[in-house]
mmCIF file of C-alpha atoms and ligand atoms in Angstrom:
data_model
loop_
_atom_site.group_PDB
_atom_site.id
_atom_site.type_symbol
_atom_site.label_atom_id
_atom_site.label_comp_id
_atom_site.label_asym_id
_atom_site.label_seq_id
_atom_site.Cartn_x
_atom_site.Cartn_y
_atom_site.Cartn_z
ATOM 1 C CA MET A 13 -13.935 68.438 17.374
ATOM 2 C CA GLU A 14 -17.332 67.059 16.528
ATOM 3 C CA THR A 15 -17.866 63.400 17.226
ATOM 4 C CA GLU A 16 -20.741 61.072 16.554
ATOM 5 C CA LYS A 17 -21.352 59.734 20.024
ATOM 6 C CA LYS A 18 -20.688 62.575 22.400
ATOM 7 C CA LYS A 19 -23.544 64.864 23.408
ATOM 8 C CA THR A 20 -23.176 68.536 22.571
ATOM 9 C CA ALA A 21 -22.833 71.101 25.372
ATOM 10 C CA LEU A 22 -23.144 74.733 24.348
ATOM 11 C CA SER A 23 -23.071 78.069 26.119
ATOM 12 C CA LEU A 24 -22.291 81.745 25.550
ATOM 13 C CA ILE A 25 -21.262 84.654 27.718
ATOM 14 C CA GLN A 26 -21.612 88.377 27.128
ATOM 15 C CA PRO A 27 -18.238 90.125 26.907
ATOM 16 C CA SER A 28 -19.765 93.324 28.279
ATOM 17 C CA GLY A 29 -17.090 93.906 30.901
ATOM 18 C CA THR A 30 -14.505 91.770 32.605
ATOM 19 C CA ILE A 31 -15.587 88.284 33.610
ATOM 20 C CA THR A 32 -16.960 88.048 37.164
ATOM 21 C CA LEU A 33 -16.623 85.485 39.914
ATOM 22 C CA GLY A 34 -20.346 84.783 39.315
ATOM 23 C CA ASN A 35 -19.695 83.968 35.629
ATOM 24 C CA TYR A 36 -16.817 81.736 36.630
ATOM 25 C CA LEU A 37 -18.530 79.754 39.386
ATOM 26 C CA GLY A 38 -21.956 79.707 37.716
ATOM 27 C CA ALA A 39 -20.854 78.808 34.201
ATOM 28 C CA ILE A 40 -17.249 78.817 32.978
ATOM 29 C CA ARG A 41 -15.956 76.373 35.555
ATOM 30 C CA ASN A 42 -18.555 73.910 34.350
ATOM 31 C CA TRP A 43 -17.608 74.549 30.740
ATOM 32 C CA VAL A 44 -14.032 73.578 31.543
ATOM 33 C CA ALA A 45 -15.121 70.400 33.329
ATOM 34 C CA MET A 46 -17.359 69.328 30.452
ATOM 35 C CA GLN A 47 -14.681 69.370 27.752
ATOM 36 C CA GLU A 48 -13.684 65.720 28.087
ATOM 37 C CA GLU A 49 -17.123 64.202 28.160
ATOM 38 C CA PHE A 50 -18.959 66.410 25.672
ATOM 39 C CA ASN A 51 -18.587 67.902 22.269
ATOM 40 C CA CYS A 52 -18.309 71.484 23.555
ATOM 41 C CA ILE A 53 -19.236 74.703 21.792
ATOM 42 C CA PHE A 54 -18.732 78.042 23.557
ATOM 43 C CA ALA A 55 -18.809 81.618 22.340
ATOM 44 C CA LEU A 56 -18.707 85.275 23.245
ATOM 45 C CA ALA A 57 -22.205 86.725 22.857
ATOM 46 C CA ASP A 58 -21.059 90.101 21.548
ATOM 47 C CA LEU A 59 -24.265 90.675 19.550
ATOM 48 C CA HIS A 60 -26.182 90.490 22.829
ATOM 49 C CA THR A 61 -24.086 93.222 24.453
ATOM 50 C CA ILE A 62 -25.350 96.023 22.187
ATOM 51 C CA THR A 63 -28.818 95.791 23.720
ATOM 52 C CA VAL A 64 -27.121 98.167 26.188
ATOM 53 C CA ARG A 65 -24.977 101.033 24.812
ATOM 54 C CA GLN A 66 -21.258 100.222 24.537
ATOM 55 C CA GLU A 67 -18.287 102.508 23.993
ATOM 56 C CA PRO A 68 -16.576 101.247 20.765
ATOM 57 C CA ALA A 69 -12.919 101.141 21.893
ATOM 58 C CA GLN A 70 -13.871 99.650 25.253
ATOM 59 C CA MET A 71 -16.090 97.072 23.547
ATOM 60 C CA ARG A 72 -13.225 95.888 21.306
ATOM 61 C CA LYS A 73 -10.970 95.595 24.358
ATOM 62 C CA ASN A 74 -13.620 93.776 26.398
ATOM 63 C CA ILE A 75 -14.078 91.159 23.680
ATOM 64 C CA LEU A 76 -10.384 90.291 23.488
ATOM 65 C CA ASP A 77 -10.014 90.402 27.286
ATOM 66 C CA ALA A 78 -12.940 88.009 27.633
ATOM 67 C CA TYR A 79 -11.598 85.658 24.972
ATOM 68 C CA ALA A 80 -8.201 85.457 26.700
ATOM 69 C CA SER A 81 -9.758 85.179 30.195
ATOM 70 C CA ILE A 82 -11.945 82.254 29.216
ATOM 71 C CA MET A 83 -9.055 80.435 27.586
ATOM 72 C CA ALA A 84 -7.066 81.127 30.755
ATOM 73 C CA CYS A 85 -9.830 79.480 32.808
ATOM 74 C CA GLY A 86 -9.043 76.265 30.930
ATOM 75 C CA ILE A 87 -10.986 76.262 27.680
ATOM 76 C CA ASP A 88 -8.796 74.242 25.327
ATOM 77 C CA VAL A 89 -9.331 75.409 21.758
ATOM 78 C CA GLU A 90 -7.767 72.219 20.434
ATOM 79 C CA LYS A 91 -10.746 70.183 21.589
ATOM 80 C CA THR A 92 -13.462 72.784 22.076
ATOM 81 C CA LEU A 93 -15.037 75.205 19.645
ATOM 82 C CA PHE A 94 -14.751 78.722 21.092
ATOM 83 C CA PHE A 95 -15.867 81.444 18.672
ATOM 84 C CA ILE A 96 -17.167 85.003 18.503
ATOM 85 C CA GLN A 97 -20.904 85.219 17.838
ATOM 86 C CA SER A 98 -20.857 88.281 15.548
ATOM 87 C CA HIS A 99 -18.342 86.561 13.242
ATOM 88 C CA VAL A 100 -20.840 83.808 12.473
ATOM 89 C CA THR A 101 -23.612 85.229 10.314
ATOM 90 C CA THR A 102 -26.194 82.506 10.938
ATOM 91 C CA HIS A 103 -26.966 83.746 14.482
ATOM 92 C CA ALA A 104 -28.569 87.013 13.386
ATOM 93 C CA GLN A 105 -30.353 85.249 10.509
ATOM 94 C CA MET A 106 -31.798 82.535 12.727
ATOM 95 C CA ALA A 107 -32.720 85.104 15.383
ATOM 96 C CA TRP A 108 -34.933 86.908 12.837
ATOM 97 C CA ILE A 109 -36.655 83.657 11.942
ATOM 98 C CA LEU A 110 -37.220 82.684 15.583
ATOM 99 C CA ASN A 111 -38.574 86.173 16.346
ATOM 100 C CA CYS A 112 -41.466 85.245 14.095
ATOM 101 C CA TYR A 113 -42.198 82.140 16.190
ATOM 102 C CA THR A 114 -41.942 83.854 19.590
ATOM 103 C CA GLN A 115 -44.891 85.561 21.214
ATOM 104 C CA PHE A 116 -44.990 89.088 22.632
ATOM 105 C CA GLY A 117 -46.505 87.734 25.851
ATOM 106 C CA GLU A 118 -43.651 85.246 26.324
ATOM 107 C CA LEU A 119 -40.999 87.931 25.919
ATOM 108 C CA SER A 120 -42.886 90.268 28.277
ATOM 109 C CA ARG A 121 -42.589 87.740 31.077
ATOM 110 C CA MET A 122 -38.764 87.537 31.014
ATOM 111 C CA THR A 123 -37.354 88.775 34.332
ATOM 112 C CA GLN A 124 -34.073 89.867 32.722
ATOM 113 C CA PHE A 125 -36.035 92.127 30.350
ATOM 114 C CA LYS A 126 -37.980 93.601 33.257
ATOM 115 C CA ASP A 127 -34.780 94.193 35.280
ATOM 116 C CA LYS A 128 -32.810 95.673 32.396
ATOM 117 C CA SER A 129 -35.634 97.921 31.247
ATOM 118 C CA GLN A 130 -35.851 99.298 34.773
ATOM 119 C CA LYS A 131 -32.093 99.867 34.845
ATOM 120 C CA HIS A 132 -31.972 101.440 31.376
ATOM 121 C CA ALA A 133 -35.336 103.204 31.296
ATOM 122 C CA ASP A 134 -34.040 105.666 28.678
ATOM 123 C CA ASN A 135 -33.188 102.878 26.210
ATOM 124 C CA ILE A 136 -35.742 100.071 26.202
ATOM 125 C CA ASN A 137 -34.908 99.026 22.648
ATOM 126 C CA ALA A 138 -36.470 96.232 20.603
ATOM 127 C CA GLY A 139 -33.244 94.201 20.856
ATOM 128 C CA LEU A 140 -33.477 94.144 24.628
ATOM 129 C CA PHE A 141 -37.004 92.778 24.268
ATOM 130 C CA THR A 142 -36.266 90.142 21.614
ATOM 131 C CA TYR A 143 -32.910 89.142 23.154
ATOM 132 C CA PRO A 144 -34.223 85.626 24.073
ATOM 133 C CA ALA A 145 -34.911 84.845 20.395
ATOM 134 C CA LEU A 146 -31.229 85.484 19.600
ATOM 135 C CA MET A 147 -30.264 83.327 22.552
ATOM 136 C CA ALA A 148 -32.567 80.563 21.273
ATOM 137 C CA ALA A 149 -30.870 80.872 17.863
ATOM 138 C CA ASP A 150 -27.430 80.512 19.483
ATOM 139 C CA ILE A 151 -28.485 77.238 21.066
ATOM 140 C CA LEU A 152 -30.740 75.677 18.442
ATOM 141 C CA LEU A 153 -28.377 76.270 15.502
ATOM 142 C CA TYR A 154 -25.959 73.722 16.980
ATOM 143 C CA GLN A 155 -28.520 71.076 18.035
ATOM 144 C CA ALA A 156 -27.212 71.363 21.596
ATOM 145 C CA ASP A 157 -28.202 68.724 24.162
ATOM 146 C CA LEU A 158 -27.045 70.588 27.264
ATOM 147 C CA VAL A 159 -26.602 74.245 28.109
ATOM 148 C CA PRO A 160 -24.383 74.896 31.146
ATOM 149 C CA VAL A 161 -25.590 78.176 32.713
ATOM 150 C CA GLY A 162 -26.109 79.851 36.063
ATOM 151 C CA ALA A 163 -29.596 79.879 37.607
ATOM 152 C CA ASP A 164 -30.403 83.334 36.183
ATOM 153 C CA GLN A 165 -30.498 81.982 32.612
ATOM 154 C CA VAL A 166 -32.889 79.090 33.244
ATOM 155 C CA GLN A 167 -35.959 81.133 32.297
ATOM 156 C CA HIS A 168 -34.416 81.973 28.917
ATOM 157 C CA LEU A 169 -33.625 78.345 28.391
ATOM 158 C CA GLU A 170 -37.193 77.324 29.104
ATOM 159 C CA LEU A 171 -38.348 79.798 26.503
ATOM 160 C CA THR A 172 -35.829 78.327 24.036
ATOM 161 C CA ARG A 173 -37.378 74.916 24.619
ATOM 162 C CA ASP A 174 -40.876 76.326 24.061
ATOM 163 C CA ILE A 175 -39.838 78.037 20.821
ATOM 164 C CA ALA A 176 -38.124 74.876 19.548
ATOM 165 C CA THR A 177 -41.104 72.702 20.441
ATOM 166 C CA ARG A 178 -43.486 75.092 18.688
ATOM 167 C CA PHE A 179 -41.289 75.218 15.592
ATOM 168 C CA ASN A 180 -40.915 71.438 15.470
ATOM 169 C CA GLY A 181 -44.703 71.154 15.802
ATOM 170 C CA LEU A 182 -45.084 73.128 12.575
ATOM 171 C CA TYR A 183 -42.019 71.708 10.766
ATOM 172 C CA PRO A 184 -41.003 68.354 12.284
ATOM 173 C CA ASN A 185 -37.470 67.384 13.283
ATOM 174 C CA VAL A 186 -35.646 70.669 12.820
ATOM 175 C CA PHE A 187 -34.380 71.360 16.344
ATOM 176 C CA LYS A 188 -33.115 69.280 19.222
ATOM 177 C CA ILE A 189 -34.781 70.310 22.508
ATOM 178 C CA PRO A 190 -31.945 71.364 24.850
ATOM 179 C CA GLU A 191 -31.697 71.032 28.606
ATOM 180 C CA ALA A 192 -30.222 73.435 31.168
ATOM 181 C CA TYR A 193 -27.219 72.199 33.119
ATOM 182 C CA VAL A 194 -26.971 74.216 36.348
ATOM 183 C CA PRO A 195 -24.108 73.624 38.830
ATOM 184 C CA LYS A 196 -24.810 72.405 42.375
ATOM 185 C CA THR A 197 -22.596 75.078 43.929
ATOM 186 C CA GLY A 198 -22.124 78.581 42.570
ATOM 187 C CA ALA A 199 -25.294 78.646 40.473
ATOM 188 C CA ARG A 200 -26.279 82.030 41.924
ATOM 189 C CA VAL A 201 -23.444 84.133 43.292
ATOM 190 C CA MET A 202 -24.889 87.245 44.920
ATOM 191 C CA SER A 203 -23.539 90.803 45.160
ATOM 192 C CA LEU A 204 -21.220 91.323 48.144
ATOM 193 C CA GLN A 205 -22.912 94.672 48.799
ATOM 194 C CA ASP A 206 -26.544 93.692 48.206
ATOM 195 C CA PRO A 207 -26.781 89.922 48.680
ATOM 196 C CA THR A 208 -30.421 89.881 47.571
ATOM 197 C CA ARG A 209 -29.278 90.649 43.993
ATOM 198 C CA LYS A 210 -27.052 88.565 41.728
ATOM 199 C CA MET A 211 -23.396 89.529 41.374
ATOM 200 C CA SER A 212 -23.288 91.415 38.088
ATOM 201 C CA LYS A 213 -20.793 93.228 35.881
ATOM 202 C CA SER A 214 -23.140 96.188 35.810
ATOM 203 C CA ASP A 215 -23.375 96.491 39.617
ATOM 204 C CA GLU A 216 -23.263 100.216 40.422
ATOM 205 C CA ASN A 217 -21.349 99.541 43.631
ATOM 206 C CA VAL A 218 -17.888 98.332 42.546
ATOM 207 C CA ASN A 219 -17.406 96.526 45.845
ATOM 208 C CA GLY A 220 -20.369 94.248 45.103
ATOM 209 C CA CYS A 221 -18.696 92.424 42.232
ATOM 210 C CA VAL A 222 -15.422 90.466 42.160
ATOM 211 C CA HIS A 223 -13.760 90.301 38.745
ATOM 212 C CA LEU A 224 -11.505 87.475 37.681
ATOM 213 C CA LEU A 225 -8.726 89.926 36.910
ATOM 214 C CA ASP A 226 -8.984 91.996 40.120
ATOM 215 C CA PRO A 227 -5.606 92.209 41.909
ATOM 216 C CA PRO A 228 -5.435 90.109 45.126
ATOM 217 C CA GLU A 229 -5.532 93.147 47.420
ATOM 218 C CA VAL A 230 -8.706 94.397 45.705
ATOM 219 C CA ILE A 231 -10.353 90.987 46.089
ATOM 220 C CA MET A 232 -9.418 90.914 49.792
ATOM 221 C CA LYS A 233 -10.799 94.417 50.300
ATOM 222 C CA LYS A 234 -14.082 93.542 48.619
ATOM 223 C CA PHE A 235 -14.573 90.460 50.804
ATOM 224 C CA LYS A 236 -13.625 92.338 53.975
ATOM 225 C CA ARG A 237 -16.277 94.938 53.155
ATOM 226 C CA ALA A 238 -18.939 92.344 52.303
ATOM 227 C CA VAL A 239 -22.322 93.078 53.862
ATOM 228 C CA THR A 240 -23.286 90.562 56.590
ATOM 229 C CA ASP A 241 -25.633 90.690 59.620
ATOM 230 C CA SER A 242 -25.395 91.418 63.322
ATOM 231 C CA GLU A 243 -25.601 87.800 64.566
ATOM 232 C CA ALA A 244 -21.854 87.171 64.168
ATOM 233 C CA VAL A 245 -22.305 83.394 63.788
ATOM 234 C CA VAL A 246 -21.026 81.644 60.657
ATOM 235 C CA ARG A 247 -24.156 79.628 60.008
ATOM 236 C CA TYR A 248 -26.438 79.244 57.000
ATOM 237 C CA GLY A 249 -29.922 80.577 57.692
ATOM 238 C CA GLU A 250 -32.892 82.752 56.900
ATOM 239 C CA GLY A 251 -32.280 86.499 56.922
ATOM 240 C CA LYS A 252 -28.535 85.883 56.566
ATOM 241 C CA ASP A 253 -28.220 86.503 52.816
ATOM 242 C CA GLY A 254 -24.705 87.958 53.107
ATOM 243 C CA ILE A 255 -23.284 85.062 55.132
ATOM 244 C CA ASN A 256 -25.184 82.501 53.060
ATOM 245 C CA ASN A 257 -23.553 83.956 49.950
ATOM 246 C CA LEU A 258 -20.069 83.890 51.513
ATOM 247 C CA ILE A 259 -20.578 80.296 52.667
ATOM 248 C CA ASP A 260 -21.648 79.306 49.161
ATOM 249 C CA ILE A 261 -18.677 81.059 47.532
ATOM 250 C CA TYR A 262 -16.281 79.465 50.012
ATOM 251 C CA GLY A 263 -17.868 76.068 49.398
ATOM 252 C CA ALA A 264 -17.678 76.514 45.622
ATOM 253 C CA VAL A 265 -13.949 77.316 45.633
ATOM 254 C CA THR A 266 -12.836 74.871 48.357
ATOM 255 C CA GLY A 267 -15.225 71.988 47.700
ATOM 256 C CA LEU A 268 -16.306 71.987 51.373
ATOM 257 C CA THR A 269 -19.958 71.435 52.305
ATOM 258 C CA ARG A 270 -22.009 74.006 54.235
ATOM 259 C CA GLU A 271 -21.887 71.781 57.325
ATOM 260 C CA GLN A 272 -18.102 71.450 57.192
ATOM 261 C CA ILE A 273 -17.704 75.202 56.826
ATOM 262 C CA GLU A 274 -20.023 75.905 59.788
ATOM 263 C CA LYS A 275 -18.018 73.435 61.860
ATOM 264 C CA ASP A 276 -14.635 74.872 60.848
ATOM 265 C CA PHE A 277 -15.726 78.413 61.745
ATOM 266 C CA ASP A 278 -17.619 77.527 64.909
ATOM 267 C CA GLY A 279 -16.766 80.170 67.527
ATOM 268 C CA LYS A 280 -14.953 82.371 65.010
ATOM 269 C CA GLY A 281 -16.115 85.834 63.978
ATOM 270 C CA TYR A 282 -17.126 87.250 60.610
ATOM 271 C CA GLY A 283 -13.752 89.019 60.234
ATOM 272 C CA ASP A 284 -11.871 85.698 60.217
ATOM 273 C CA PHE A 285 -14.395 84.142 57.878
ATOM 274 C CA LYS A 286 -14.316 86.997 55.365
ATOM 275 C CA THR A 287 -10.505 86.813 55.293
ATOM 276 C CA ALA A 288 -10.626 83.057 54.698
ATOM 277 C CA VAL A 289 -13.125 83.438 51.844
ATOM 278 C CA GLY A 290 -11.052 86.225 50.252
ATOM 279 C CA GLU A 291 -7.861 84.175 50.487
ATOM 280 C CA ALA A 292 -9.498 81.081 49.031
ATOM 281 C CA VAL A 293 -10.833 83.084 46.082
ATOM 282 C CA VAL A 294 -7.442 84.762 45.490
ATOM 283 C CA GLU A 295 -5.777 81.327 45.436
ATOM 284 C CA ALA A 296 -8.367 79.885 43.049
ATOM 285 C CA LEU A 297 -7.930 82.802 40.632
ATOM 286 C CA ARG A 298 -4.142 83.121 40.803
ATOM 287 C CA PRO A 299 -3.279 80.581 38.054
ATOM 288 C CA ILE A 300 -6.013 81.986 35.824
ATOM 289 C CA LYS A 301 -4.581 85.497 36.072
ATOM 290 C CA GLU A 302 -1.077 84.277 35.282
ATOM 291 C CA GLU A 303 -2.234 82.406 32.203
ATOM 292 C CA TYR A 304 -4.359 85.370 31.127
ATOM 293 C CA GLU A 305 -1.355 87.730 31.093
ATOM 294 C CA LYS A 306 0.511 85.368 28.765
ATOM 295 C CA LEU A 307 -2.403 84.863 26.373
ATOM 296 C CA ARG A 308 -3.477 88.493 26.237
ATOM 297 C CA ALA A 309 0.014 89.555 25.195
ATOM 298 C CA ASP A 310 -0.212 87.416 22.035
ATOM 299 C CA LYS A 311 -2.935 89.009 19.931
ATOM 300 C CA ALA A 312 -1.974 87.118 16.767
ATOM 301 C CA TYR A 313 -2.391 83.783 18.537
ATOM 302 C CA LEU A 314 -5.774 84.785 19.958
ATOM 303 C CA GLU A 315 -6.914 85.846 16.502
ATOM 304 C CA SER A 316 -5.783 82.571 14.944
ATOM 305 C CA CYS A 317 -7.814 80.701 17.592
ATOM 306 C CA TYR A 318 -11.075 82.518 17.061
ATOM 307 C CA ARG A 319 -10.781 82.716 13.250
ATOM 308 C CA LYS A 320 -10.457 78.948 13.070
ATOM 309 C CA ALA A 321 -13.403 78.416 15.426
ATOM 310 C CA ASP A 322 -15.574 81.029 13.660
ATOM 311 C CA GLU A 323 -15.233 79.161 10.373
ATOM 312 C CA ILE A 324 -16.192 75.803 11.838
ATOM 313 C CA ALA A 325 -19.133 77.352 13.703
ATOM 314 C CA GLN A 326 -20.346 78.952 10.480
ATOM 315 C CA ARG A 327 -20.307 75.589 8.732
ATOM 316 C CA ILE A 328 -22.073 73.650 11.496
ATOM 317 C CA SER A 329 -24.761 76.267 12.088
ATOM 318 C CA GLN A 330 -25.451 76.761 8.374
ATOM 319 C CA ARG A 331 -26.805 73.202 8.179
ATOM 320 C CA THR A 332 -29.550 73.922 10.700
ATOM 321 C CA LEU A 333 -30.325 77.336 9.239
ATOM 322 C CA SER A 334 -30.679 75.897 5.728
ATOM 323 C CA LYS A 335 -32.895 73.098 6.970
ATOM 324 C CA ALA A 336 -35.183 75.489 8.853
ATOM 325 C CA MET A 337 -35.419 77.875 5.878
ATOM 326 C CA LYS A 338 -36.221 75.067 3.478
ATOM 327 C CA LYS A 339 -39.003 73.741 5.724
ATOM 328 C CA ILE A 340 -40.500 77.209 6.128
ATOM 329 C CA GLY A 341 -40.729 77.641 2.343
ATOM 330 C CA PHE A 342 -37.797 79.832 1.335
ATOM 331 C CA VAL A 343 -36.473 79.087 -2.147
ATOM 332 C CA GLN A 344 -33.135 77.282 -1.835
HETATM 333 P P1 TYM B 134 -24.140 86.416 31.081
HETATM 334 O O1 TYM B 134 -23.122 86.941 30.134
HETATM 335 O O2 TYM B 134 -24.897 87.392 31.915
HETATM 336 O O3 TYM B 134 -23.497 85.354 32.034
HETATM 337 C C1 TYM B 134 -22.688 84.280 31.548
HETATM 338 C C2 TYM B 134 -22.905 83.058 32.393
HETATM 339 O O4 TYM B 134 -22.605 83.346 33.761
HETATM 340 C C3 TYM B 134 -23.704 83.007 34.589
HETATM 341 N N1 TYM B 134 -23.792 84.006 35.676
HETATM 342 C C4 TYM B 134 -23.857 83.698 36.972
HETATM 343 N N2 TYM B 134 -23.850 82.528 37.621
HETATM 344 C C5 TYM B 134 -23.902 82.558 38.964
HETATM 345 N N3 TYM B 134 -23.967 83.705 39.691
HETATM 346 C C6 TYM B 134 -23.977 84.916 39.092
HETATM 347 N N4 TYM B 134 -24.008 86.021 39.810
HETATM 348 C C7 TYM B 134 -23.921 84.949 37.665
HETATM 349 N N5 TYM B 134 -23.898 85.947 36.748
HETATM 350 C C8 TYM B 134 -23.828 85.347 35.541
HETATM 351 C C9 TYM B 134 -24.929 83.092 33.676
HETATM 352 O O5 TYM B 134 -25.972 82.293 34.153
HETATM 353 C C10 TYM B 134 -24.364 82.587 32.370
HETATM 354 O O6 TYM B 134 -24.385 81.180 32.328
HETATM 355 N N6 TYM B 134 -27.910 85.523 27.904
HETATM 356 C C11 TYM B 134 -26.663 85.004 28.450
HETATM 357 C C12 TYM B 134 -25.599 84.767 27.389
HETATM 358 C C13 TYM B 134 -26.049 83.906 26.260
HETATM 359 C C14 TYM B 134 -26.234 82.479 26.327
HETATM 360 C C15 TYM B 134 -26.624 82.105 25.017
HETATM 361 C C16 TYM B 134 -26.088 81.528 27.353
HETATM 362 C C17 TYM B 134 -26.312 84.315 24.997
HETATM 363 N N7 TYM B 134 -26.671 83.238 24.255
HETATM 364 C C18 TYM B 134 -26.885 80.734 24.696
HETATM 365 C C19 TYM B 134 -26.360 80.186 27.033
HETATM 366 C C20 TYM B 134 -26.746 79.818 25.745
HETATM 367 C C21 TYM B 134 -26.107 86.007 29.438
HETATM 368 O O7 TYM B 134 -26.410 87.183 29.401
HETATM 369 O O8 TYM B 134 -25.174 85.485 30.287
#
């Protein structure tokens, strides 16, 4: 799984609900594509999810659903490490260490913290605030070169680079400085109901977010109800956030450019376009759903996959943790 020459690509996703079309187009699709060229390490960031309250039975279900969904998207556990974060003890240990090398001011500037503390004003816990230090630990433990993420995670990645650079300045050669790897199309999929906000699992309006496992008729309904504008021309432009988002989604699933899409829908109305986008998304997700049903039914197989990966992840990450602790001055 690990080779000498290949660069390491690493990324995690929160299993805090079913995987969304945004997660797929912004991140997972890239993960799948990177498996040949890179030494790939992916994981479910379940420790991150408890920064927001979770219902225990639902949380257990979400984790297994997410594991099976991501495998169904095309993550091949024979060549890629795909583990569960909370099963690998080094993440929480390294997060504590990195907390002590991360500044209050840096964490205060994180837009995700500001957004989430507005959304959950009754529970602005310390974990929500120090979340980026755990994310930095996830990445730096594995000496990752590239981190395939959607545009919303770039700020966290920049902070990871700052923390690693600061740490290396004090204790040379501990961490590799990673780079973000953001896709050209699908990097920021917006809500279908409020296209000025990113599509998110926690969207209060269920019609704003398409889930990978939504039945085809639900997907079609969500696209047909998508918020647009009154111009009724399928063209990319300012003040047309809804149509811009639909054009980008259509482009991401069909591979067509914005110009080609505008040409194909010249003279056609929004109704036709929304139907075409819905159908294209349904078709793209159909094989994933079929594979998911098969995988999810075999709990023992899923468990054997993550247990194997957890063990390897523990071993790889322990090397970096031990090195960092030694340099800091802990007794070995
Ligand atoms: P999360 O779980 O919110 O999202 C997982 C991945 O999906 C991308 N994404 C999107 N891309 C395009 N449009 C959207 N609407 C959209 N919504 C989500 C995200 O950019 C991400 O790549 N903090 C991370 C998880 C994490 C992580 C890490 C990522 C924990 N440790 C280490 C990389 C490396 C998060 O909450 O992603």
